[in-house]
CSV table of C-alpha atoms in Angstrom, one decimal:
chain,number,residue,atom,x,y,z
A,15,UNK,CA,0.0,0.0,0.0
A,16,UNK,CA,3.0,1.8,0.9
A,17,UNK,CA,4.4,1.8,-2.8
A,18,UNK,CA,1.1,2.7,-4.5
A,19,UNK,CA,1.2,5.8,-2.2
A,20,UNK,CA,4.6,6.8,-2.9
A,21,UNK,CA,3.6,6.1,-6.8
A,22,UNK,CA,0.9,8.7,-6.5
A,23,UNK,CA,2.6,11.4,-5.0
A,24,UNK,CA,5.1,11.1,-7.8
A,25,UNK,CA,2.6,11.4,-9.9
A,26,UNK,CA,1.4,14.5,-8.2
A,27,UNK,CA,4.7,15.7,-8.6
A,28,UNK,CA,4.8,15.6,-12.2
A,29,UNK,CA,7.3,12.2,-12.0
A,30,UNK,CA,6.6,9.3,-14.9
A,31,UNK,CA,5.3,6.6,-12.6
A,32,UNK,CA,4.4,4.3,-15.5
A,33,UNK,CA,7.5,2.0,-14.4
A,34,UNK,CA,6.7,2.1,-10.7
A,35,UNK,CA,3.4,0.9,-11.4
A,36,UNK,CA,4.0,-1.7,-13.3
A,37,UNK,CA,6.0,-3.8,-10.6
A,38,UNK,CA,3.5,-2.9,-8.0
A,39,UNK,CA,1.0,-4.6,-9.9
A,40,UNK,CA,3.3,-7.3,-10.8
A,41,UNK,CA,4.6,-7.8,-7.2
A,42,UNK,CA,0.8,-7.1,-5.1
A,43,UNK,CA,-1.5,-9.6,-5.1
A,44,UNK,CA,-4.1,-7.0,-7.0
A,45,UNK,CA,-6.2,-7.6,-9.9
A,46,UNK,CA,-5.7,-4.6,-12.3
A,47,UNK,CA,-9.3,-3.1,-11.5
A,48,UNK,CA,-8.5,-2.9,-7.8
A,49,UNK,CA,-5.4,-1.7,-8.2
A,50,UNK,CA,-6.8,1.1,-10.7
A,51,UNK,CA,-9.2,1.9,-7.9
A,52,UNK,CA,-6.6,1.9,-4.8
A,53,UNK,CA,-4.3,4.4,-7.0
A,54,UNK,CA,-7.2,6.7,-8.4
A,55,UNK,CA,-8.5,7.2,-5.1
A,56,UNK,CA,-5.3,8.5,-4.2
A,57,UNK,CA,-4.3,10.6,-6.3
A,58,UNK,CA,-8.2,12.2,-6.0
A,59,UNK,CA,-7.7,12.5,-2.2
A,60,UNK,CA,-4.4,14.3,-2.3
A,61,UNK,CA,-5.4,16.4,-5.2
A,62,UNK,CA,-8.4,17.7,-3.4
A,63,UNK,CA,-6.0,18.0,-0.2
A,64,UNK,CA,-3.6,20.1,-2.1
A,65,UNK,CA,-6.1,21.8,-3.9
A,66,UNK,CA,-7.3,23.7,-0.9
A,67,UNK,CA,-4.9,26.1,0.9
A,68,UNK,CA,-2.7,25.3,3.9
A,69,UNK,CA,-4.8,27.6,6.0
A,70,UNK,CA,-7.5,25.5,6.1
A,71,UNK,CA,-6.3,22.5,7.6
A,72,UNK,CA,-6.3,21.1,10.8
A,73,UNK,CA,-3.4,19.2,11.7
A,74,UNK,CA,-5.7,16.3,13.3
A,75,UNK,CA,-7.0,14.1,10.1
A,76,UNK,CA,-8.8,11.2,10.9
A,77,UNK,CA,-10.4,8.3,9.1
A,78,UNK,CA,-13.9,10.2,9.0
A,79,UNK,CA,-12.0,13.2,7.9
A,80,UNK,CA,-14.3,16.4,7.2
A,81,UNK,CA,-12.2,18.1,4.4
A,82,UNK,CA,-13.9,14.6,2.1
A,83,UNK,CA,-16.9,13.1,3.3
A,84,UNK,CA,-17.2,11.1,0.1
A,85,UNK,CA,-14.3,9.6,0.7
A,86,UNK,CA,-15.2,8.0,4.6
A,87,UNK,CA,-16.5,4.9,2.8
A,88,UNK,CA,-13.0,4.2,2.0
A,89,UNK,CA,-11.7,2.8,5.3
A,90,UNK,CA,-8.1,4.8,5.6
A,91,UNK,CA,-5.9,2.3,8.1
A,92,UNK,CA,-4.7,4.8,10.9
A,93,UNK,CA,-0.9,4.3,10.2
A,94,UNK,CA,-2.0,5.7,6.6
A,95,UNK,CA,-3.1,8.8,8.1
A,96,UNK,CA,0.4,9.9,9.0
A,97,UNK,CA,1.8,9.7,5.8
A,98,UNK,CA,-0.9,11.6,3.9
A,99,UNK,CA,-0.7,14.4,6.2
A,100,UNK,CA,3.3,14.7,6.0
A,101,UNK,CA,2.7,15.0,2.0
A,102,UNK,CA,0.0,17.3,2.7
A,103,UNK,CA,1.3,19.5,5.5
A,104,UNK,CA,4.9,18.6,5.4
A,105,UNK,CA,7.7,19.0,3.5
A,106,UNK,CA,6.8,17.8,0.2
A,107,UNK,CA,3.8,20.2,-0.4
A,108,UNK,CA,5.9,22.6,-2.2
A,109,UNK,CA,6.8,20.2,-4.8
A,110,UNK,CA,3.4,19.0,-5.7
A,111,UNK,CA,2.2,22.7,-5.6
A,112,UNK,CA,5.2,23.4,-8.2
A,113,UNK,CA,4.0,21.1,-10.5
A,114,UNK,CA,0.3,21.9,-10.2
A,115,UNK,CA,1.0,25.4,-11.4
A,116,UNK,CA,3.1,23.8,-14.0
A,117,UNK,CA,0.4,21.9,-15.5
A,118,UNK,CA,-2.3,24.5,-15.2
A,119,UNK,CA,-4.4,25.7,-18.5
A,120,UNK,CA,-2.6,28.5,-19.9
A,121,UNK,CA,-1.5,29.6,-23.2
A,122,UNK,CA,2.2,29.9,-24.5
A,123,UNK,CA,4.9,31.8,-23.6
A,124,UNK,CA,7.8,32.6,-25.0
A,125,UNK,CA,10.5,29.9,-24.4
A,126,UNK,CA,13.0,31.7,-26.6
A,127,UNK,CA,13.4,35.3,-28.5
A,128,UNK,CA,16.5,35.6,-30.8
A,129,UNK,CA,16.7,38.8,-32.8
A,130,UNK,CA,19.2,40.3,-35.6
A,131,UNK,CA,19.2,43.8,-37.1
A,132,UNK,CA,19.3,44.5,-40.7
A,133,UNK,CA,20.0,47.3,-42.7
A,134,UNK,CA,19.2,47.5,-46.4
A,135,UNK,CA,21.6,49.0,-48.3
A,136,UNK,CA,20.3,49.0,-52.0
A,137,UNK,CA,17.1,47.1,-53.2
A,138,UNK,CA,15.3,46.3,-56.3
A,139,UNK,CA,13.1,48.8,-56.0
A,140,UNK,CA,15.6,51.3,-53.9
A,141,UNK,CA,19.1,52.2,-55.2
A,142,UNK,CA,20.0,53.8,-51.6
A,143,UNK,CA,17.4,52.0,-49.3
A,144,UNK,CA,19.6,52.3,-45.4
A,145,UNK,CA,16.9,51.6,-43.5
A,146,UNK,CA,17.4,49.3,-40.4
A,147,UNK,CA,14.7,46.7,-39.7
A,148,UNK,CA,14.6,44.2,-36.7
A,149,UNK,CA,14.3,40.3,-37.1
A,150,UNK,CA,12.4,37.9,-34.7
A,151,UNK,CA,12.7,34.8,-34.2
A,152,UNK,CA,10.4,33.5,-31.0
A,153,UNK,CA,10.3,29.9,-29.8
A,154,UNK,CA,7.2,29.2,-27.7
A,155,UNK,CA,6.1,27.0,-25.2
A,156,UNK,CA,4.3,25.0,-27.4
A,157,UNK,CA,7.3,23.9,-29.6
A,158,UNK,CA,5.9,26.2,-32.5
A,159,UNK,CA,9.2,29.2,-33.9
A,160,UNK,CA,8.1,32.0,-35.7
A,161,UNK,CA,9.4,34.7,-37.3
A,162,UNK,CA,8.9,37.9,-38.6
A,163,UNK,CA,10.0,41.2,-39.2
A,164,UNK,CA,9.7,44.6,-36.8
A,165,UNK,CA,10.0,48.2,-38.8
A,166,UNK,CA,11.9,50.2,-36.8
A,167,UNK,CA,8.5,52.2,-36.0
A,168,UNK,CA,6.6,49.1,-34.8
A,169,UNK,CA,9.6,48.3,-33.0
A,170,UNK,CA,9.2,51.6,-30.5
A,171,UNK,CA,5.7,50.7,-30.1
A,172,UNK,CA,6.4,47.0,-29.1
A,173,UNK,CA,9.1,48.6,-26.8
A,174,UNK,CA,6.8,50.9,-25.6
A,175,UNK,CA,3.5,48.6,-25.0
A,176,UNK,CA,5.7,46.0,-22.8
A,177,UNK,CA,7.1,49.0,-20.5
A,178,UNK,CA,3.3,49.7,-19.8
A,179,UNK,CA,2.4,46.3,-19.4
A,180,UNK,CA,5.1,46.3,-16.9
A,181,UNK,CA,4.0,49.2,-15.0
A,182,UNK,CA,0.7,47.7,-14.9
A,183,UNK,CA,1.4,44.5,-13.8
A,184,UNK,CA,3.7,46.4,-10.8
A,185,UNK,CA,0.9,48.8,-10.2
A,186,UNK,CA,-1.7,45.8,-9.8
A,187,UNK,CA,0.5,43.5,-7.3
A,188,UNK,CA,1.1,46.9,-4.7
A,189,UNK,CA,-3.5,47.7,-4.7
A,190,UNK,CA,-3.8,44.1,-4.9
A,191,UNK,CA,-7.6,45.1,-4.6
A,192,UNK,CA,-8.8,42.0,-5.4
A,193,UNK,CA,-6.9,39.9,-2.8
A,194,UNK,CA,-8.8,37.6,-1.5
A,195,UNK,CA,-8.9,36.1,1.6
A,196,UNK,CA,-9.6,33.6,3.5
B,23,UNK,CA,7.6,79.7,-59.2
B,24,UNK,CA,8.5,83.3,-61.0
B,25,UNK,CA,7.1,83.3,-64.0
B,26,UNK,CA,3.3,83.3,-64.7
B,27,UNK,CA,1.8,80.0,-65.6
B,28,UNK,CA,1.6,79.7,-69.1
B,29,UNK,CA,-0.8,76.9,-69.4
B,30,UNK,CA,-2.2,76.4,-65.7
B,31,UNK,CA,-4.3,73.4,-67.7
B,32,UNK,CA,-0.9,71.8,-68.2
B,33,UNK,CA,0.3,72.0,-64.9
B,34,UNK,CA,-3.1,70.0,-63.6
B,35,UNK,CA,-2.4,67.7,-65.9
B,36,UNK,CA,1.4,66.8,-65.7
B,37,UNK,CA,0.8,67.0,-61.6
B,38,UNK,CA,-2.7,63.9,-62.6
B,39,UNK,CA,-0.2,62.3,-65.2
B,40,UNK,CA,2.6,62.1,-62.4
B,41,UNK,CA,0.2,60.9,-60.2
B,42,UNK,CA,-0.9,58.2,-62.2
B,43,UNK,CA,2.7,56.8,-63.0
B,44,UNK,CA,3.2,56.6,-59.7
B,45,UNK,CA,-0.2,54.4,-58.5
B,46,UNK,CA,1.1,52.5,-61.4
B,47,UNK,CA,5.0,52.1,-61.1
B,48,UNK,CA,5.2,52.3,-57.0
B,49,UNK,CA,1.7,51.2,-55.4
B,50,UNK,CA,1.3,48.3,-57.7
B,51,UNK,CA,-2.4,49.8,-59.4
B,52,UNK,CA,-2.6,47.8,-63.0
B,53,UNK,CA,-5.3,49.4,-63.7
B,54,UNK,CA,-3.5,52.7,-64.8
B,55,UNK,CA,-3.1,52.1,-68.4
B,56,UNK,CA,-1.0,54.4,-70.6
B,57,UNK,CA,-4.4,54.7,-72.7
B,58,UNK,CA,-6.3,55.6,-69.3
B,59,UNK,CA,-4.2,58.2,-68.4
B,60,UNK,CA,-3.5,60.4,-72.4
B,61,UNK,CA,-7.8,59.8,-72.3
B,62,UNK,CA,-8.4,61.3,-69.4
B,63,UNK,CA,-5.9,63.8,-69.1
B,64,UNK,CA,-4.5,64.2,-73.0
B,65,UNK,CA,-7.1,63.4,-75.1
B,66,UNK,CA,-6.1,66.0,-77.9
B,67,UNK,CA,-2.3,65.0,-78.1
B,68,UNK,CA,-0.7,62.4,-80.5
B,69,UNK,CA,-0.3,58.7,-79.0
B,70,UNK,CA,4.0,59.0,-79.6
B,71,UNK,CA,3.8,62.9,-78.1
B,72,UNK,CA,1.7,61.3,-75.4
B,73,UNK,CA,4.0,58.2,-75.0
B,74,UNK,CA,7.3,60.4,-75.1
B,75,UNK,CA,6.0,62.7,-72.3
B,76,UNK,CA,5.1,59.6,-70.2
B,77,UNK,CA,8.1,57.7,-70.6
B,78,UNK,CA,10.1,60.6,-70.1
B,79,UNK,CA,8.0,61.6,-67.0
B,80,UNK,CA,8.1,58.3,-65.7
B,81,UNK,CA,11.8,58.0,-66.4
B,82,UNK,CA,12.7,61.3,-63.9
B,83,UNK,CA,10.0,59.6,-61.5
B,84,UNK,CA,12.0,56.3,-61.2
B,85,UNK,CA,15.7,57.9,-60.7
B,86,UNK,CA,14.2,60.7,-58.0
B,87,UNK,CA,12.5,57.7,-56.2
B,88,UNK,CA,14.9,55.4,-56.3
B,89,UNK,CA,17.2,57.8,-55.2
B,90,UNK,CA,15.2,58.9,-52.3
B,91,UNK,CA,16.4,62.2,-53.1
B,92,UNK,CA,15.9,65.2,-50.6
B,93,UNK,CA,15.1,68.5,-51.6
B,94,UNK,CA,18.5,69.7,-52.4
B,95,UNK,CA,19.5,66.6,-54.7
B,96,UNK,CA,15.9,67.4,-56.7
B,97,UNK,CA,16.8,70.9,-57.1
B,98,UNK,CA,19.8,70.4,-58.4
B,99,UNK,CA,18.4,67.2,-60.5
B,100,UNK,CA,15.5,69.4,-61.6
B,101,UNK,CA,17.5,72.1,-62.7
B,102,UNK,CA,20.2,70.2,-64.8
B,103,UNK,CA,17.6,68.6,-66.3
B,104,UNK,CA,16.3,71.8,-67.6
B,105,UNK,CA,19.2,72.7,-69.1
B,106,UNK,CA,19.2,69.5,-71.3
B,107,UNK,CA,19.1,68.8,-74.7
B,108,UNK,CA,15.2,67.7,-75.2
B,109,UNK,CA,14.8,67.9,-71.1
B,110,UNK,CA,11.7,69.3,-69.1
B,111,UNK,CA,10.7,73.2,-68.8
B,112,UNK,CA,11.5,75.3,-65.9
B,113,UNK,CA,7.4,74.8,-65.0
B,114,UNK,CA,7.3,71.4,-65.7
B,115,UNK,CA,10.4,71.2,-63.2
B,116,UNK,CA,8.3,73.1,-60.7
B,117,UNK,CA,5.0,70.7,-61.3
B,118,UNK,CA,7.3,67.3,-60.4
B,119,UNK,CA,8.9,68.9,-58.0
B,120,UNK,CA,6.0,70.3,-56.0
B,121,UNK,CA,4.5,66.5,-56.4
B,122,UNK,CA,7.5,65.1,-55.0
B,123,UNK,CA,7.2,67.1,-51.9
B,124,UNK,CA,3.6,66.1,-51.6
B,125,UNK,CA,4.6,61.9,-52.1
B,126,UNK,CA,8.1,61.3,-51.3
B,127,UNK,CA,7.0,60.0,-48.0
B,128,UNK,CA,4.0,57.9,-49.2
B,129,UNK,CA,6.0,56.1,-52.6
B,130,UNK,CA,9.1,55.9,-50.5
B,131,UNK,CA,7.3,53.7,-47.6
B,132,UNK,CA,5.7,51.6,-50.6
B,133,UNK,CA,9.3,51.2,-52.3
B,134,UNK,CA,10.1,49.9,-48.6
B,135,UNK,CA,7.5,47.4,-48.5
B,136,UNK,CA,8.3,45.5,-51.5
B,137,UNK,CA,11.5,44.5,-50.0
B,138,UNK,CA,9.5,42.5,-47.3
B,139,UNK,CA,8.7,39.6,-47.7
B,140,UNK,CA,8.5,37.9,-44.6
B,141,UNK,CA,5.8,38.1,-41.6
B,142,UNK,CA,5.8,41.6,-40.3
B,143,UNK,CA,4.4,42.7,-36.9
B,144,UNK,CA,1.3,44.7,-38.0
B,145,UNK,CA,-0.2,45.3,-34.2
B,146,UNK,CA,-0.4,44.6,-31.1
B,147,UNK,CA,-2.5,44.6,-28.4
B,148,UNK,CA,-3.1,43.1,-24.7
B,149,UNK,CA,-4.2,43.2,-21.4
B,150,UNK,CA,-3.3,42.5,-18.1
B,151,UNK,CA,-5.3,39.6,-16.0
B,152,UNK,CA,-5.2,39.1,-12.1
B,153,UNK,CA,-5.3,35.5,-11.9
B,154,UNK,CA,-7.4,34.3,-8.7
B,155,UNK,CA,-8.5,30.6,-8.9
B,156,UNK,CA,-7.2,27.7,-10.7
B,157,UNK,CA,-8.7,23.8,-10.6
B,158,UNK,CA,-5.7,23.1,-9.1
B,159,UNK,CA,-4.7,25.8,-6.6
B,160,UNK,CA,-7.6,27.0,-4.9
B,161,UNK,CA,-6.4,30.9,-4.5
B,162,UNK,CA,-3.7,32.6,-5.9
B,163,UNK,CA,-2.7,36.1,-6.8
B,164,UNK,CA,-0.9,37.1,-9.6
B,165,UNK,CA,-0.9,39.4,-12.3
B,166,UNK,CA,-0.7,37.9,-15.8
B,167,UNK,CA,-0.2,39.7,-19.5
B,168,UNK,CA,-2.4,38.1,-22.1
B,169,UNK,CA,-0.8,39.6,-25.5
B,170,UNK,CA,-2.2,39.6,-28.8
B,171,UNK,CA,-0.1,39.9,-32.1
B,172,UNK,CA,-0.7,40.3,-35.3
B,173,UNK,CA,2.0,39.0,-37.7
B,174,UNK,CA,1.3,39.0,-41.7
B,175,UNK,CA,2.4,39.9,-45.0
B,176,UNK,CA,1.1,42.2,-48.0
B,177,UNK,CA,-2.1,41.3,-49.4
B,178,UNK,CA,-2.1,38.2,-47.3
B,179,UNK,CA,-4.2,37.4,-44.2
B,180,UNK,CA,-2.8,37.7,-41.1
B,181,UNK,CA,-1.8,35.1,-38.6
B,182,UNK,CA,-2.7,35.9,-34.8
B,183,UNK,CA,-0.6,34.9,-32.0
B,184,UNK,CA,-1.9,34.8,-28.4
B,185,UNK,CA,0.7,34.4,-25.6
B,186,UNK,CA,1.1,34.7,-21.7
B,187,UNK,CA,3.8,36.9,-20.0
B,188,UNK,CA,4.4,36.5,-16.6
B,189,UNK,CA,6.1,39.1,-14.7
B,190,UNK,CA,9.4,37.7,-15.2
B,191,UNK,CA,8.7,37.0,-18.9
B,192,UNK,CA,7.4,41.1,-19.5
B,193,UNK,CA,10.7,42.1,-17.8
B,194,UNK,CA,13.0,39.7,-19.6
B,195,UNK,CA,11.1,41.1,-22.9
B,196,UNK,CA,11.8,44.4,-22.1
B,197,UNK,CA,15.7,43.7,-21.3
B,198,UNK,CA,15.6,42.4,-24.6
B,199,UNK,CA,13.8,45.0,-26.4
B,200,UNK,CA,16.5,47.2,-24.5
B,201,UNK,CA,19.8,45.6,-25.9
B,202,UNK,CA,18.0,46.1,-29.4
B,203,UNK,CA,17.8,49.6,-29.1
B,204,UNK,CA,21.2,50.1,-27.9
B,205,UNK,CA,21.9,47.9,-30.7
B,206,UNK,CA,20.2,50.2,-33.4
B,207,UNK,CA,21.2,53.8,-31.5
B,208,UNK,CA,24.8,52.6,-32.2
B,209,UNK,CA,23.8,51.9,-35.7
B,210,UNK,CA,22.9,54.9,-36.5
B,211,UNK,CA,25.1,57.1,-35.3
B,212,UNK,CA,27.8,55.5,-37.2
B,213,UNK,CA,26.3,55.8,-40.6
C-alpha cells in the first residue's frame, strides 16, 4: 500500500510513474481493477488536499475526515493517516504545488526570443534603401518558432506597449484590490 | 515659381499624369493604363507625343524615387535637367517637384515594402489579467499579460498569436527589447 502511495505522489509531482506501477502490480496480489481503484482514489484524495490552501487544515486528520466526506467509505488504516498528512502539511507540499502550477491551463509563452538587425543597403526597387529593420525569431512553449520582421516604428511601439504592461502589472500587485482572503 | 503659368491646364495635368505613374509604377495599381491616363488627361495629343511625355516623365520619376532624393538633390536634379538637350521646362520642373514634396513620403514607404517579404508585426494589443482561482490551486494572486499579435504579409491574411507573460517574462522582454535599441542607436550614429 506503501508503494502505490509513494507512486501517486510522484505522480502529483509531475514524476513518470508508469514504471513504478508496473512492478507494483506485478509484485501485489491485486487484480488490475482494484489496483486502478486503490491508486485513483489516491491521487483524487491528495489532489483535493492540495487543492485547498494550507490555512484551512487542521493538523488532526482522521479516518472520518471532514475536508472529504465522500471519501469515509474508503476505510483509511490509521498508520495511513500519518503519511498523507506529512505530504500534505509537510515538507513535500511545495513540490506538488510546483507542479500543479506547472500543469495548469494557460496559453504559450515565449521559451526563446533571438533577434538580428538588418540594414538594407540597396534594393530592387531602392538604389539607396539604409533603412534598419529588426528580425524575430520566438520559440514558444508550445514547440511552434516563428518569425517575422519589426520596422523600426513598430519596433518603439512594441518597446513601448511591454514597458506599460510592466507598469501595470507592478501597479496591480502593490493595490492588490482584489486579494482575496480567506 | 517666378514666371506666370503659361498653361495652368498643363500644370493640372502633368501633376494627374505624375500621379498616375506613380499608383502605377510604385503602389502596384494595374489598372492605370498608358491609354487611361493620355484619355483622361491628354485626349487631344498624338499617342507618340503622349508616349514620349510619359516615358520621359516616368523615367525622372523612377531615378528621383529610387534615389530617395531630398530637396536639395531634386533641385539640383531638376535644374540640370532643364538645361538638357530635349529635357523638361522650368514649369514642368516646378509641377514634379512640387508632387515630390507632396509623395516622397508615401512612394518611399511603398518602395520599402516591397523589399519585405517575410511576416511583419502589423499590431499589437493586450491586457493584463489578475489570476485568482485555478482547478488546481484553490487561491492565488498574480498578475498575468495576455498579448495579442498580429504577424502577416502584404495582401495576405494575417496570422494571430496569443501568448502569456508572466512578470518575469514582461521584464526579460523588455531587457531584450532594450539591448535592441542600444543595438540600433549605435547603428545609427555610425552611418
Amino acid at each position: 500500500l506503501f508503494l502505490l502511495f509513494t507512486v501517486t505522489v510522484n505522480a502529483l509531482e509531475g514524476k513518470d510513474c508508469r514504471e513504478s506501477v508496473r512492478l507494483i502490480a506485478e509484485s501485489a496480489n491485486l487484480s488490475e481493477e482494484q489496483l486502478a481503484f486503490l491508486i485513483s482514489g489516491m491521487y483524487t484524495l491528495l489532489r483535493e488536499a492540495l487543492r485547498l490552501p494550507l490555512s484551512t487544515f487542521k493538523q488532526e486528520v482522521s479516518s472520518g475526515s471532514t475536508w472529504n466526506p465522500d471519501k469515509v467509505k474508503a476505510a483509511i488504516p490509521e498508520d495511513f493517516i500519518v503519511d498523507f498528512s506529512s505530504v500534505v502539511f509537510g515538507n513535500r507540499r511545495p513540490t506538488s504545488e510546483g507542479t500543479a502550477l506547472i500543469q495548469r491551463s494557460r496559453l504559450p509563452s515565449i521559451q526563446d526570443l533571438k533577434w538580428r538587425v538588418d540594414v538594407a543597403i540597396s534594393t530592387s526597387s531602392l538604389a539607396r534603401a539604409l533603412q534598419p529593420s529588426i528580425l524575430m525569431m520566438m520559440k514558444l512553449s508550445d514547440g511552434t518558432a516563428h518569425r517575422f520582421e519589426v520596422p523600426v516604428a513598430k519596433f518603439q511601439e512594441l518597446r513601448y506597449n511591454v514597458a506599460l504592461i510592466l507598469k501595470e502589472m507592478n501597479d496591480l500587485e502593490k493595490r492588490s484590490i482584489l486579494k482575496i482572503q480567506d | 515659381m517666378a514666371a506666370p503659368e503659361p498653361q495652368p491646364e498643363g500644370s493640372r495635368s502633368l501633376s494627374a499624369l505624375l500621379s498616375g505613374i506613380a499608383q502605377a509604377a510604385f503602389h502596384g495599381n494595374a489598372d492605370i493604363t498608358e491609354e487611361l491616363l493620355r484619355d483622361q488627361l491628354y485626349p487631344e495629343a498624338p499617342p507618340e507625343e503622349f508616349r514620349a511625355l510619359r516615358a520621359k516623365m516616368g523615367g525622372l520619376l523612377q531615378s528621383i524615387a529610387s534615389a530617395d532624393m531630398d530637396l536639395n538633390q531634386l533641385e539640383a536634379f531638376l535644374t540640370a535637367q532643364t538645361k538638357k538637350q530635349g529635357g523638361i521646362t522650368p514649369d514642368q520642373a516646378a509641377v514634379i517637384a512640387k508632387f515630390w514634396k507632396n509623395h516622397r513620403t508615401q512612394i518611399h514607404e511603398s518602395l520599402v515594402s516591397q523589399s519585405r517579404w517575410d511576416h511583419g508585426l502589423k499590431n499589437m494589443s493586450w491586457r493584463v489579467d489578475l489570476k485568482s482561482q485555478l482547478r488546481h490551486i484553490d487561491q492565488i494572486n498574480t498578475p498575468v499579460a495576455i498579448v495579442e499579435m498580429e504577424l502577416g504579409k502584404n495582401g495576405q491574411e494575417s496570422e494571430f498569436l496569443c501568448l502569456e507573460f508572466d512578470e518575469a517574462k514582461v521584464s526579460q522582454m523588455l531587457k531584450k527589447l532594450s539591448e535592441i535599441e542600444e543595438s540600433m542607436t549605435l547603428l545609427t550614429q555610425a552611418t
